[in-house]
Short mmCIF file of C-alpha atoms in Angstrom, two decimals:
data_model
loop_
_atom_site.label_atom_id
_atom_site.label_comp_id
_atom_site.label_asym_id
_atom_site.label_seq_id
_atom_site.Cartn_x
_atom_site.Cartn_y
_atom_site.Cartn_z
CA UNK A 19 146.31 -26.73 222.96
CA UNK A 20 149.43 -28.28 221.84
CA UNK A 21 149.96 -32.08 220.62
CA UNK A 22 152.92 -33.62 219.56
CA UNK A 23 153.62 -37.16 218.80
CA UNK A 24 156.33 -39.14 217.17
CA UNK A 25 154.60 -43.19 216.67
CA UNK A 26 156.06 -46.09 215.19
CA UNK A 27 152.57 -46.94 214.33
CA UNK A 28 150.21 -45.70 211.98
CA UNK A 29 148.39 -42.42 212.34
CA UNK A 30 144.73 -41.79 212.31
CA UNK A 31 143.61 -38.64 210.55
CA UNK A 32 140.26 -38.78 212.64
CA UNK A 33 142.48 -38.81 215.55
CA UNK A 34 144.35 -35.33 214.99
CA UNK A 35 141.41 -34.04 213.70
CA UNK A 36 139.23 -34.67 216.92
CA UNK A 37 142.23 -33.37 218.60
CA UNK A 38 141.66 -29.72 217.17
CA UNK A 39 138.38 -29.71 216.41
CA UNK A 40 136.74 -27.27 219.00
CA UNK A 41 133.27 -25.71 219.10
CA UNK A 42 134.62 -22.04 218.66
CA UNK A 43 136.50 -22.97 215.63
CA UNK A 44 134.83 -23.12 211.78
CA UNK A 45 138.03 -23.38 210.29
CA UNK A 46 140.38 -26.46 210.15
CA UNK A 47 143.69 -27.22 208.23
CA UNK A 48 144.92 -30.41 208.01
CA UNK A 49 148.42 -31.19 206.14
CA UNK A 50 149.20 -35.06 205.33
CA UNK A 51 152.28 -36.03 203.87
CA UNK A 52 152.40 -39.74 202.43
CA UNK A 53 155.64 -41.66 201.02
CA UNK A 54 155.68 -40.90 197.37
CA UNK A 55 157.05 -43.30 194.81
CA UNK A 56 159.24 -40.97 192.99
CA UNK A 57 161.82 -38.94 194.25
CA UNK A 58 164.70 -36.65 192.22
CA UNK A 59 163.65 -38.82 189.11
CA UNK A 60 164.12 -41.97 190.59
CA UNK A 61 161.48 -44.90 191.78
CA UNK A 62 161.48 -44.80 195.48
CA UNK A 63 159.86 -48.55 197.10
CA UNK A 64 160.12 -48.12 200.44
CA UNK A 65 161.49 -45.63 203.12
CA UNK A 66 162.77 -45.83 206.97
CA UNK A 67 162.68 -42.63 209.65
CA UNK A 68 165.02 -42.49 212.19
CA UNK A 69 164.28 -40.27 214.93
CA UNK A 70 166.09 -38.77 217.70
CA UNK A 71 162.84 -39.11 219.90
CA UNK A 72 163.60 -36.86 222.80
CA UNK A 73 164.62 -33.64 221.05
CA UNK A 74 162.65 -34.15 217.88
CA UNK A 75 159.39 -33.72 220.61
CA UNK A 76 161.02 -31.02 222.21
CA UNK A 77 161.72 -28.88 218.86
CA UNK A 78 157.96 -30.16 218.27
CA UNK A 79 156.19 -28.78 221.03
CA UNK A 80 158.18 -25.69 220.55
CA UNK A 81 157.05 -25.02 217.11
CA UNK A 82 153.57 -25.53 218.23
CA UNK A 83 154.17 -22.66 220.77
CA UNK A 84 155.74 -20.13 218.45
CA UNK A 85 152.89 -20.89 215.94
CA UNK A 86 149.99 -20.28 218.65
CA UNK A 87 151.89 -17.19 219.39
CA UNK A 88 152.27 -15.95 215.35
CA UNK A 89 148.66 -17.14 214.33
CA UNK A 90 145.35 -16.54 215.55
CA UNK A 91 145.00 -20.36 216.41
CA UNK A 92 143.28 -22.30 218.91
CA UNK A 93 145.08 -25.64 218.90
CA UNK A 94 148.07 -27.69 217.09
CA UNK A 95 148.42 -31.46 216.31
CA UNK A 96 151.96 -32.35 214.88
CA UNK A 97 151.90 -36.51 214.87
CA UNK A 98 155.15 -38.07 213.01
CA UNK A 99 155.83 -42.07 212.00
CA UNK A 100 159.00 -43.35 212.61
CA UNK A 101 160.32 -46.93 211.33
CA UNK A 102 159.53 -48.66 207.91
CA UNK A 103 157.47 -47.03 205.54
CA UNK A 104 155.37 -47.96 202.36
CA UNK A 105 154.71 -46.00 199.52
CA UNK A 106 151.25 -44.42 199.79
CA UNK A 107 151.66 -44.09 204.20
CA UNK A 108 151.37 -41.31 206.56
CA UNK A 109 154.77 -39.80 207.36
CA UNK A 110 153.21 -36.67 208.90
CA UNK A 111 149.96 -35.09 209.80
CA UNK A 112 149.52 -31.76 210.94
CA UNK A 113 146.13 -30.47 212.39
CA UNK A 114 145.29 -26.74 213.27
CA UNK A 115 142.50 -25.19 213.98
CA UNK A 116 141.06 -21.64 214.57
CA UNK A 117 138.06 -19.30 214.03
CA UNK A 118 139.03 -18.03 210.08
CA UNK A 119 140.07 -20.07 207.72
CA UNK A 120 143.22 -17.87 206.78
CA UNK A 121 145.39 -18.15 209.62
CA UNK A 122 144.30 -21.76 209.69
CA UNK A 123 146.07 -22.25 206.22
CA UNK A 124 148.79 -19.88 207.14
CA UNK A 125 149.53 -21.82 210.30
CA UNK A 126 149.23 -25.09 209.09
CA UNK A 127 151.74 -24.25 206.51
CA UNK A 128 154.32 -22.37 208.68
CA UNK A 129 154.31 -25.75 211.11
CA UNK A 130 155.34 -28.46 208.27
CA UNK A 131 157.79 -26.04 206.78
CA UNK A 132 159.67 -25.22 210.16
CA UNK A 133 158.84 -29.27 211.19
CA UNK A 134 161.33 -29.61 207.63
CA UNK A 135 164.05 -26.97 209.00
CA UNK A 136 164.74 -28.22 212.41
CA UNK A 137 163.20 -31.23 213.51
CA UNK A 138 165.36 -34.38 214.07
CA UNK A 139 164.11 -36.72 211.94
CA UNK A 140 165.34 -38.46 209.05
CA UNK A 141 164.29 -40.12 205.64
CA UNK A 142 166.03 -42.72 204.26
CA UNK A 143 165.39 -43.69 200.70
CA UNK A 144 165.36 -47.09 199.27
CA UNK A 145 165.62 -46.35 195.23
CA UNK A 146 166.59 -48.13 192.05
CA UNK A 147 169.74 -46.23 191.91
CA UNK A 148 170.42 -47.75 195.53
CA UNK A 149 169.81 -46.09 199.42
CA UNK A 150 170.23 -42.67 200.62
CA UNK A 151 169.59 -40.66 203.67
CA UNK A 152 167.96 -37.25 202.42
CA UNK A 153 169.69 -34.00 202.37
CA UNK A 154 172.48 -35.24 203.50
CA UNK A 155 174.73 -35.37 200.59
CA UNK A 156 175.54 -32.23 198.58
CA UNK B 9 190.53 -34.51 230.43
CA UNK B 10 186.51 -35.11 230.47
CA UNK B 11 185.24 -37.95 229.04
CA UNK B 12 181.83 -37.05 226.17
CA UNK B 13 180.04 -39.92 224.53
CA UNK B 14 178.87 -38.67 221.21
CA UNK B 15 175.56 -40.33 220.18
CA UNK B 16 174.81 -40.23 216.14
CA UNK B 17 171.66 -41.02 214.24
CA UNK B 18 170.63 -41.45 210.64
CA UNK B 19 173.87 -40.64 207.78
CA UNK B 20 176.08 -39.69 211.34
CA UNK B 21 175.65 -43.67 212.29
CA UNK B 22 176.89 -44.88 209.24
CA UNK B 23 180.05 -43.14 208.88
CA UNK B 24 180.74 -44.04 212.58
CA UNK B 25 179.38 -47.34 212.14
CA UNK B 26 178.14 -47.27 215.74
CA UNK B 27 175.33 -45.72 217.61
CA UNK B 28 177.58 -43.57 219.75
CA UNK B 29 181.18 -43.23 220.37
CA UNK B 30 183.75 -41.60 222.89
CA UNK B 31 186.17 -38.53 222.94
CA UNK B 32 187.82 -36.75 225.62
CA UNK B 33 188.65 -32.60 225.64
CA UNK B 34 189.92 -30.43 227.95
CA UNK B 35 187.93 -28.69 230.50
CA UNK B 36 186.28 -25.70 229.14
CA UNK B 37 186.27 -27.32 225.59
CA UNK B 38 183.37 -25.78 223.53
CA UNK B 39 181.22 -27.36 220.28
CA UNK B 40 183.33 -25.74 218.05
CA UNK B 41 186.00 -27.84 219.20
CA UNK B 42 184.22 -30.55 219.15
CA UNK B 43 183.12 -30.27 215.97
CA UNK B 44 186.65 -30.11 214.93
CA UNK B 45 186.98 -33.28 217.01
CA UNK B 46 184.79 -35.48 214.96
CA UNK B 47 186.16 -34.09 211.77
CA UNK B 48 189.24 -35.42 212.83
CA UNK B 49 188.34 -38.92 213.99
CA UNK B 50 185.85 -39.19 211.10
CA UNK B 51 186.54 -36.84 208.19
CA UNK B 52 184.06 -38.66 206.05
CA UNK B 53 181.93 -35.91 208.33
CA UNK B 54 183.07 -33.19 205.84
CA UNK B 55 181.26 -34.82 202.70
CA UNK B 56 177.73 -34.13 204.28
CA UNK B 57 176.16 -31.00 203.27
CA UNK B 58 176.34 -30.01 207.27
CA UNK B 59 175.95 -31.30 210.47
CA UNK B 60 175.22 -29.55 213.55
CA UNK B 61 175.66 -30.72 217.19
CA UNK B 62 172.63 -30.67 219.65
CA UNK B 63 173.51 -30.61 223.35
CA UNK B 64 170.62 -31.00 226.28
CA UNK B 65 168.30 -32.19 223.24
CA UNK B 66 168.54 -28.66 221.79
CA UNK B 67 170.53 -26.95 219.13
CA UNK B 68 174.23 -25.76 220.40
CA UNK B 69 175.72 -22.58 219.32
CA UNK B 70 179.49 -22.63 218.85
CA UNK B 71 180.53 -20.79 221.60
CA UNK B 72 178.86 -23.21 224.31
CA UNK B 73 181.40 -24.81 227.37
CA UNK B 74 180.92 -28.29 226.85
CA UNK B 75 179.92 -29.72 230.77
CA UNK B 76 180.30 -33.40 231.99
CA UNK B 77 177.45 -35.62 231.72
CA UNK B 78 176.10 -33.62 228.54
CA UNK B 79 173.66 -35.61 225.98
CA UNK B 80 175.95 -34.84 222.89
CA UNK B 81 174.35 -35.79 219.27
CA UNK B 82 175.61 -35.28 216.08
CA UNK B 83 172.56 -33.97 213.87
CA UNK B 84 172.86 -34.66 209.99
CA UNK B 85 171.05 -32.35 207.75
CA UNK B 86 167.22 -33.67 209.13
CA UNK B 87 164.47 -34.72 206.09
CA UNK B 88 160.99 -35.06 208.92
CA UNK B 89 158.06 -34.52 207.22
CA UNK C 1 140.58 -36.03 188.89
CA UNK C 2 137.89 -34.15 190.85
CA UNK C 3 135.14 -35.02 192.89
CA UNK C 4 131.85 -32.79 193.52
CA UNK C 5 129.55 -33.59 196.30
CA UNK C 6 126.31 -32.06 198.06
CA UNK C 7 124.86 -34.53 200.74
CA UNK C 8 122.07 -34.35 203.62
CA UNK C 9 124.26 -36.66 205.02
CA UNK C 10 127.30 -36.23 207.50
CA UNK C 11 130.46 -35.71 205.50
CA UNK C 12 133.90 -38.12 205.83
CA UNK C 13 137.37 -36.69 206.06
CA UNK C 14 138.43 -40.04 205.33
CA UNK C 15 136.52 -40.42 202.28
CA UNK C 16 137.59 -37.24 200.81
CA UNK C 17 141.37 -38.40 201.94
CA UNK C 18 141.22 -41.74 200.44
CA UNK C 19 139.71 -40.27 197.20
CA UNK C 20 142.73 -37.78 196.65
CA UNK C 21 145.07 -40.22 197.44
CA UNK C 22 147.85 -41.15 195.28
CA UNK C 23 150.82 -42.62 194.96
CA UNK C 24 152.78 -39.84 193.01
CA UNK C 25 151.93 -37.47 195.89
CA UNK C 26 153.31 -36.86 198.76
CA UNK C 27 150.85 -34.20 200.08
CA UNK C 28 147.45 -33.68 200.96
CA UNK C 29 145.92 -30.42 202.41
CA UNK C 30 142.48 -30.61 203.80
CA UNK C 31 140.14 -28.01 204.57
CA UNK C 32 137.11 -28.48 206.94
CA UNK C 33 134.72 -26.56 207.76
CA UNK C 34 132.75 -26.55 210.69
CA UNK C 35 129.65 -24.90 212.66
CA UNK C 36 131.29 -22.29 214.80
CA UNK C 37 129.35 -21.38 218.33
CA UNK C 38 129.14 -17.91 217.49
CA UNK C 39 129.48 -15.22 215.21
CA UNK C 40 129.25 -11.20 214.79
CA UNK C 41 129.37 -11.32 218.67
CA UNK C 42 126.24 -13.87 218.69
CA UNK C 43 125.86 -17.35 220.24
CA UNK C 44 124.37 -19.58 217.09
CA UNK C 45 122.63 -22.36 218.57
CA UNK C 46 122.19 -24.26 214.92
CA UNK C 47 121.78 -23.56 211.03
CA UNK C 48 120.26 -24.81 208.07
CA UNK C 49 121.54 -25.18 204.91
CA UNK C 50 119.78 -24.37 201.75
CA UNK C 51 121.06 -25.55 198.14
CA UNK C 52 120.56 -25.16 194.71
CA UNK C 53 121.89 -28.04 193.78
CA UNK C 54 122.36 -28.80 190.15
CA UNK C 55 123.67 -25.02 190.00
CA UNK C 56 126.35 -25.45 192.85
CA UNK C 57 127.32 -28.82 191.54
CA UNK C 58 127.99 -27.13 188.18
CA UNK C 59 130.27 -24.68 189.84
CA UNK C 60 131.40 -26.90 192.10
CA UNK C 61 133.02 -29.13 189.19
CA UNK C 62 133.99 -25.66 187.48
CA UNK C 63 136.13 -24.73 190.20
CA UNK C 64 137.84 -27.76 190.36
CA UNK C 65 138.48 -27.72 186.81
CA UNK C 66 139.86 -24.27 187.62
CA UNK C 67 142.04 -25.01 190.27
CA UNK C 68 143.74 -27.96 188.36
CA UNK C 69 144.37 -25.50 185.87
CA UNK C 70 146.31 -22.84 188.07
CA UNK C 71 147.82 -24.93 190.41
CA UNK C 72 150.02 -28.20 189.71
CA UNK C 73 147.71 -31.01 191.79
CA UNK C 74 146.55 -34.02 191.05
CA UNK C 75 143.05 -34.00 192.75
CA UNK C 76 140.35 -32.21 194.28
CA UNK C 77 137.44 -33.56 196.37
CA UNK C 78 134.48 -30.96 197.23
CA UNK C 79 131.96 -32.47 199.76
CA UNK C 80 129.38 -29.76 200.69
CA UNK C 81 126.53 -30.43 203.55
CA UNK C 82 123.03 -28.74 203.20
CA UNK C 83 119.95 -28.97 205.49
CA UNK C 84 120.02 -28.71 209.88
CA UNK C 85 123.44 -29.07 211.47
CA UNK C 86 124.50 -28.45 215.04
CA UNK C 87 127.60 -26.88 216.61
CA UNK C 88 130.87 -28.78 215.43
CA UNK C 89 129.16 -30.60 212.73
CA UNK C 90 131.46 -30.23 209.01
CA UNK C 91 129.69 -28.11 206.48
CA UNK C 92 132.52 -28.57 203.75
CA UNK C 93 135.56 -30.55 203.05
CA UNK C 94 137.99 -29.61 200.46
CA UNK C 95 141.11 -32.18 199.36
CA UNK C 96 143.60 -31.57 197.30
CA UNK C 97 146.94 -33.88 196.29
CA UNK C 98 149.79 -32.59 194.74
CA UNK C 99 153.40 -33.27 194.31
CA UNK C 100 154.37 -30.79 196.43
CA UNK C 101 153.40 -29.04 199.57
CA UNK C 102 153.24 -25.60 198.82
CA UNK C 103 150.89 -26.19 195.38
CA UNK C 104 148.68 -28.34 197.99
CA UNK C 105 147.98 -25.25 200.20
CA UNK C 106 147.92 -22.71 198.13
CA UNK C 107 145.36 -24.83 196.07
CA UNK C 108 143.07 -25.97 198.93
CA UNK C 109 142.78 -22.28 200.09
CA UNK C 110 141.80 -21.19 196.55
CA UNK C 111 138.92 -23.68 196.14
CA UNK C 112 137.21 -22.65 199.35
CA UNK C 113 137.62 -18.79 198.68
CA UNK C 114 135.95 -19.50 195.26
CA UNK C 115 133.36 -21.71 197.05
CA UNK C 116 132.46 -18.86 199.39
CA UNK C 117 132.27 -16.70 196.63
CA UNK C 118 130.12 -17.96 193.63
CA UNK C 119 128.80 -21.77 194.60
CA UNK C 120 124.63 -21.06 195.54
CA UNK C 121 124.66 -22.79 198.94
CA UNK C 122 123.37 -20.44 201.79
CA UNK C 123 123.36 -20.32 205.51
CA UNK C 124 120.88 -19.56 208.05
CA UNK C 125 122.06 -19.26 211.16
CA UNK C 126 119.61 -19.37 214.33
CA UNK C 127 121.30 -17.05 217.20
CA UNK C 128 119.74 -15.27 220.34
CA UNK C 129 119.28 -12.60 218.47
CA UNK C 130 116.91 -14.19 215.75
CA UNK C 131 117.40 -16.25 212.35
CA UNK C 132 119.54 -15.02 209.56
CA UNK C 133 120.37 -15.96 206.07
CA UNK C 134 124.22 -14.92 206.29
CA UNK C 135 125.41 -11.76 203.76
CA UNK C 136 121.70 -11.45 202.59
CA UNK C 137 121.53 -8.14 204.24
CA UNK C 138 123.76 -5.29 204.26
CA UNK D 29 104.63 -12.39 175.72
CA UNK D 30 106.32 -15.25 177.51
CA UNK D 31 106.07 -16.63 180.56
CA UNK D 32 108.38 -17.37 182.66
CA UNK D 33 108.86 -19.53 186.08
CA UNK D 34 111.93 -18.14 188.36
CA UNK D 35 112.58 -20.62 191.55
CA UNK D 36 113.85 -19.15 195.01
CA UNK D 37 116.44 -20.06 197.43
CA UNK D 38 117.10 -19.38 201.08
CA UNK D 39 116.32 -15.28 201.93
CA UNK D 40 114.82 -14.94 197.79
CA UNK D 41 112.08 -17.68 199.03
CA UNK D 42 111.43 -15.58 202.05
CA UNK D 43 111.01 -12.56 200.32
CA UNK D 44 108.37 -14.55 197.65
CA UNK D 45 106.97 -16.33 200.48
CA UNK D 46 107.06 -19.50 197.91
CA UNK D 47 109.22 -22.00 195.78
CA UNK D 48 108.61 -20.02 192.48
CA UNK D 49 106.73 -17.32 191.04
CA UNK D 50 105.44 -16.66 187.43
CA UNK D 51 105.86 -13.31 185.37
CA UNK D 52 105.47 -12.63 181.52
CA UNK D 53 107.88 -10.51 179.87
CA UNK D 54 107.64 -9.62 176.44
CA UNK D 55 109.72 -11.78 173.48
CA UNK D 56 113.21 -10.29 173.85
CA UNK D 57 113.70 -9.54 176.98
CA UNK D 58 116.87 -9.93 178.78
CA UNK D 59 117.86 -10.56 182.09
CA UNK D 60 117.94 -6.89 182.80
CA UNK D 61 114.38 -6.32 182.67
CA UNK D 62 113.45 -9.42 184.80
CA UNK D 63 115.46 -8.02 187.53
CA UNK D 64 113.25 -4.75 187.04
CA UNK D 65 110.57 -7.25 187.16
CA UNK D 66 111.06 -8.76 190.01
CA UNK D 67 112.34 -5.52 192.25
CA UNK D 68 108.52 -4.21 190.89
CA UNK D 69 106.51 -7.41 191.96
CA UNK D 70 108.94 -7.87 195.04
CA UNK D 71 110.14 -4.37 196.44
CA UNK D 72 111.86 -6.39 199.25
CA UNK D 73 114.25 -7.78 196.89
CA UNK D 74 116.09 -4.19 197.17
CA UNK D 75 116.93 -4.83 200.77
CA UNK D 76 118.87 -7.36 199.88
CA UNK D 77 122.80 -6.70 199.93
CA UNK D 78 122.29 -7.47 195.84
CA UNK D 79 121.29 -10.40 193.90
CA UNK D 80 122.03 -12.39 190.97
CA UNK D 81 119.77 -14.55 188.43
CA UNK D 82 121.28 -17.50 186.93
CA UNK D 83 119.63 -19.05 183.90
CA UNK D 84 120.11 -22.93 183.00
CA UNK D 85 122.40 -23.51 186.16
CA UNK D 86 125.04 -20.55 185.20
CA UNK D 87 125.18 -16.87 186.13
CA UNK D 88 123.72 -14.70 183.68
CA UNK D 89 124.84 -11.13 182.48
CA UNK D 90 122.40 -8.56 182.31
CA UNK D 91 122.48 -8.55 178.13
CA UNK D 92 121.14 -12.13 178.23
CA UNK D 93 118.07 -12.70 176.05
CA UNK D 94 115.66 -15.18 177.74
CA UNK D 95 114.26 -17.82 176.14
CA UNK D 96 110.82 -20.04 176.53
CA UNK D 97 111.55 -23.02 179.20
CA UNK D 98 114.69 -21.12 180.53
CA UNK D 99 115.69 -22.53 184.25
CA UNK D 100 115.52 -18.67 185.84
CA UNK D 101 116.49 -18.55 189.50
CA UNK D 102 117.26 -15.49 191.90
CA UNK D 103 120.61 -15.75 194.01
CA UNK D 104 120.77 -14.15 196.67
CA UNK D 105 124.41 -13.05 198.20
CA UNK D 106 125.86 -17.09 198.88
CA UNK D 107 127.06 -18.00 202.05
CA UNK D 108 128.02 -21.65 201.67
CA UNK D 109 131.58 -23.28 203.17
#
C-alpha cells in the first residue's frame, strides 16, 4: 500500500505509523525530518516550503512504487508540510513497513534520499545572514 | 506561433517576479529551446546551480515537441525533505 | 543523552519521539518493532516476554553509550516491552537524533542488531504448532 | 566450599523447573566449572543451542573466579526486539 501526502498542516507520527502498521509485519522504519536551527554555519529561525502540489504527488507515489518493487516491503507512507515552518516541526515523515527489519531500514532510507533528488519541493531559509532558497545557488 | 504559459515556483518566481509568464515558439519547438527561451528573457536563470523544465507534471527530456495546452514549469534545484 | 526502558506497559512512539527531539537535529529514525502473525511458516497466536531486567537495562544503557560513540547522534531512546502481547502490539522502540540523515539510520539499525544480540530479553511465542522460547533450540 | 544461588530465565527456568537453584563449588572456582555444574545437575541444558552465565548483571568469561554473594544467572540464546 502506497500513501502520499503533501499538508499544509501538521503531521501526526501516529497517523503514518497506523498507516503501515500491518499484522504480517514485525518490522517498521520511520524517518522524521524536523526544521533544524542551524544550517551551513548559520542560525536558521524559521523556514517556508513551496510546493508544486500536483507533480510533487505524482513523483511521490512513484517513488513509493519503485521502492515496493526494490524492497521486500509491505506498505509506504511519504507525508510532506508545505507553508511556514518553525524550528523543531515536521517537514517530512516517512513510514515503511515489512516482515525484516533490514529492508525496512534499507527502504526507508532509499525513499527520503530519492524524495531529496526529484521531488518538487522547496526550502526556503530565513537566516541571520538573510533568506535563501536551498540548493539553488552554486 | 503557439502561445506556452510558463508557470515558476520557489527561486524560478523570484527572478520572474511572477507566478507564471508567457512565450510563444514555433510549432515543433522542443524544451531545449525553451530552455534557451527563458535564458534569454531572464538570464538571471543562468546563476542557479540548474533548473530543469517539467512538462505534464513530469520531468522533460530535451528532445520533447513542445504541444499546445502543455502544463510547462520551470523546476529550480528542489530541497523536499 | 540516552534513555533505557523495560515496561509491562504499552510502549509510545511519541514518547520516544519527543524524548530524542532536538533542536540541532533535523532527523529522527525510529525503529518499531512489532508482533508479527507468523513465523518459520507458523501462525503465532500471542507471546510472552520474559526479562532480566537489571541485566538488560545495563546493556541496554551500554549500547547506547556505544552507539553515541560510533555514530555522530545526539540521542537514543530504548523502550523494550516484556510480559503477554498480542498480534500488532510494539515489543521495542528505538530513537535516535542526529544531525544528519544517514548517521540517524545507520545508528538506529545498529542499536537493534546489538539488542537482538546480547540484551537478556526472550520470546515465547505460542503457534499451532506448540510454545517456543525463540533461538533456545537448535 | 561455597554456595552459590544461580536464577533462571525464560527456556533456563523450564529446564530447572524453578526461579533458582543452589550448588556448592569449591573456593576458586570459575565460571567454567559452574557451567560443568550445571550441564551435570541439568543434562537438558545441552539441548540448548548454547548458553551463557552472567555474574553481577554482565557476561562472564569462562576464567572468571566466583565469589561469595555473586548475582549468577544462566542466559539462554536472547531473543528480545
Amino acid at each position: 500500500m502506497i500513501d502520499v501526502q503533501i499538508s499544509d498542516q501538521p503531521l501526526s507520527i501516529d497517523t503514518c505509523y497506523n498507516t503501515v502498521q500491518d499484522p504480517s509485519c514485525g518490522g517498521i522504519c520511520l524517518f522524521v525530518g524536523t526544521i533544524r536551527n542551524h544550517n551551513q554555519g548559520e542560525d536558521v529561525s524559521r523556514l517556508e516550503f513551496d510546493s508544486y502540489d500536483g507533480m510533487a504527488l505524482k513523483e511521490m507515489r512513484k517513488i513509493g512504487e519503485e521502492v515496493l518493487e526494490l524492497y521486500d516491503l509491505k506498505s509506504v507512507v511519504l507525508h510532506h508540510r508545505k507553508g511556514a515552518l518553525d524550528i523543531g516541526d515536521v517537514a517530512v515523515i516517512i513510514a515503511v513497513s515489512s516482515v525484516h527489519r533490514k529492508a525496512a531500514f534499507a527502504g526507508c532510507e532509499w525513499v527520503i534520499d530519492r524524495l531529496k533528488e526529484r521531488v518538487p519541493i522547496w526550502k526556503k531559509e530565513f537566516r541571520g545572514d538573510g533568506s535563501f532558497w536551498i540548493n539553488a545557488r552554486p | 506561433m503557439i502561445n506556452h504559459t510558463i508557470l515558476t515556483f520557489a527561486a524560478a518566481r523570484e527572478i520572474v517576479g511572477a507566478a507564471s509568464f508567457k512565450t510563444d515558439l514555433a510549432p515543433g519547438a522542443t524544451v531545449s529551446d525553451l530552455r534557451a527561451r527563458i535564458l534569454e528573457a531572464y538570464p538571471a536563470f543562468g546563476e542557479l546551480s540548474d533548473f530543469a523544465i517539467a512538462r505534464n507534471e513530469a520531468y522533460a527530456l530535451p528532445e520533447e515537441v513542445l504541444v499546445e495546452g502543455d502544463e510547462l514549469v520551470i523546476i529550480p534545484p528542489v530541497s523536499g525533505g
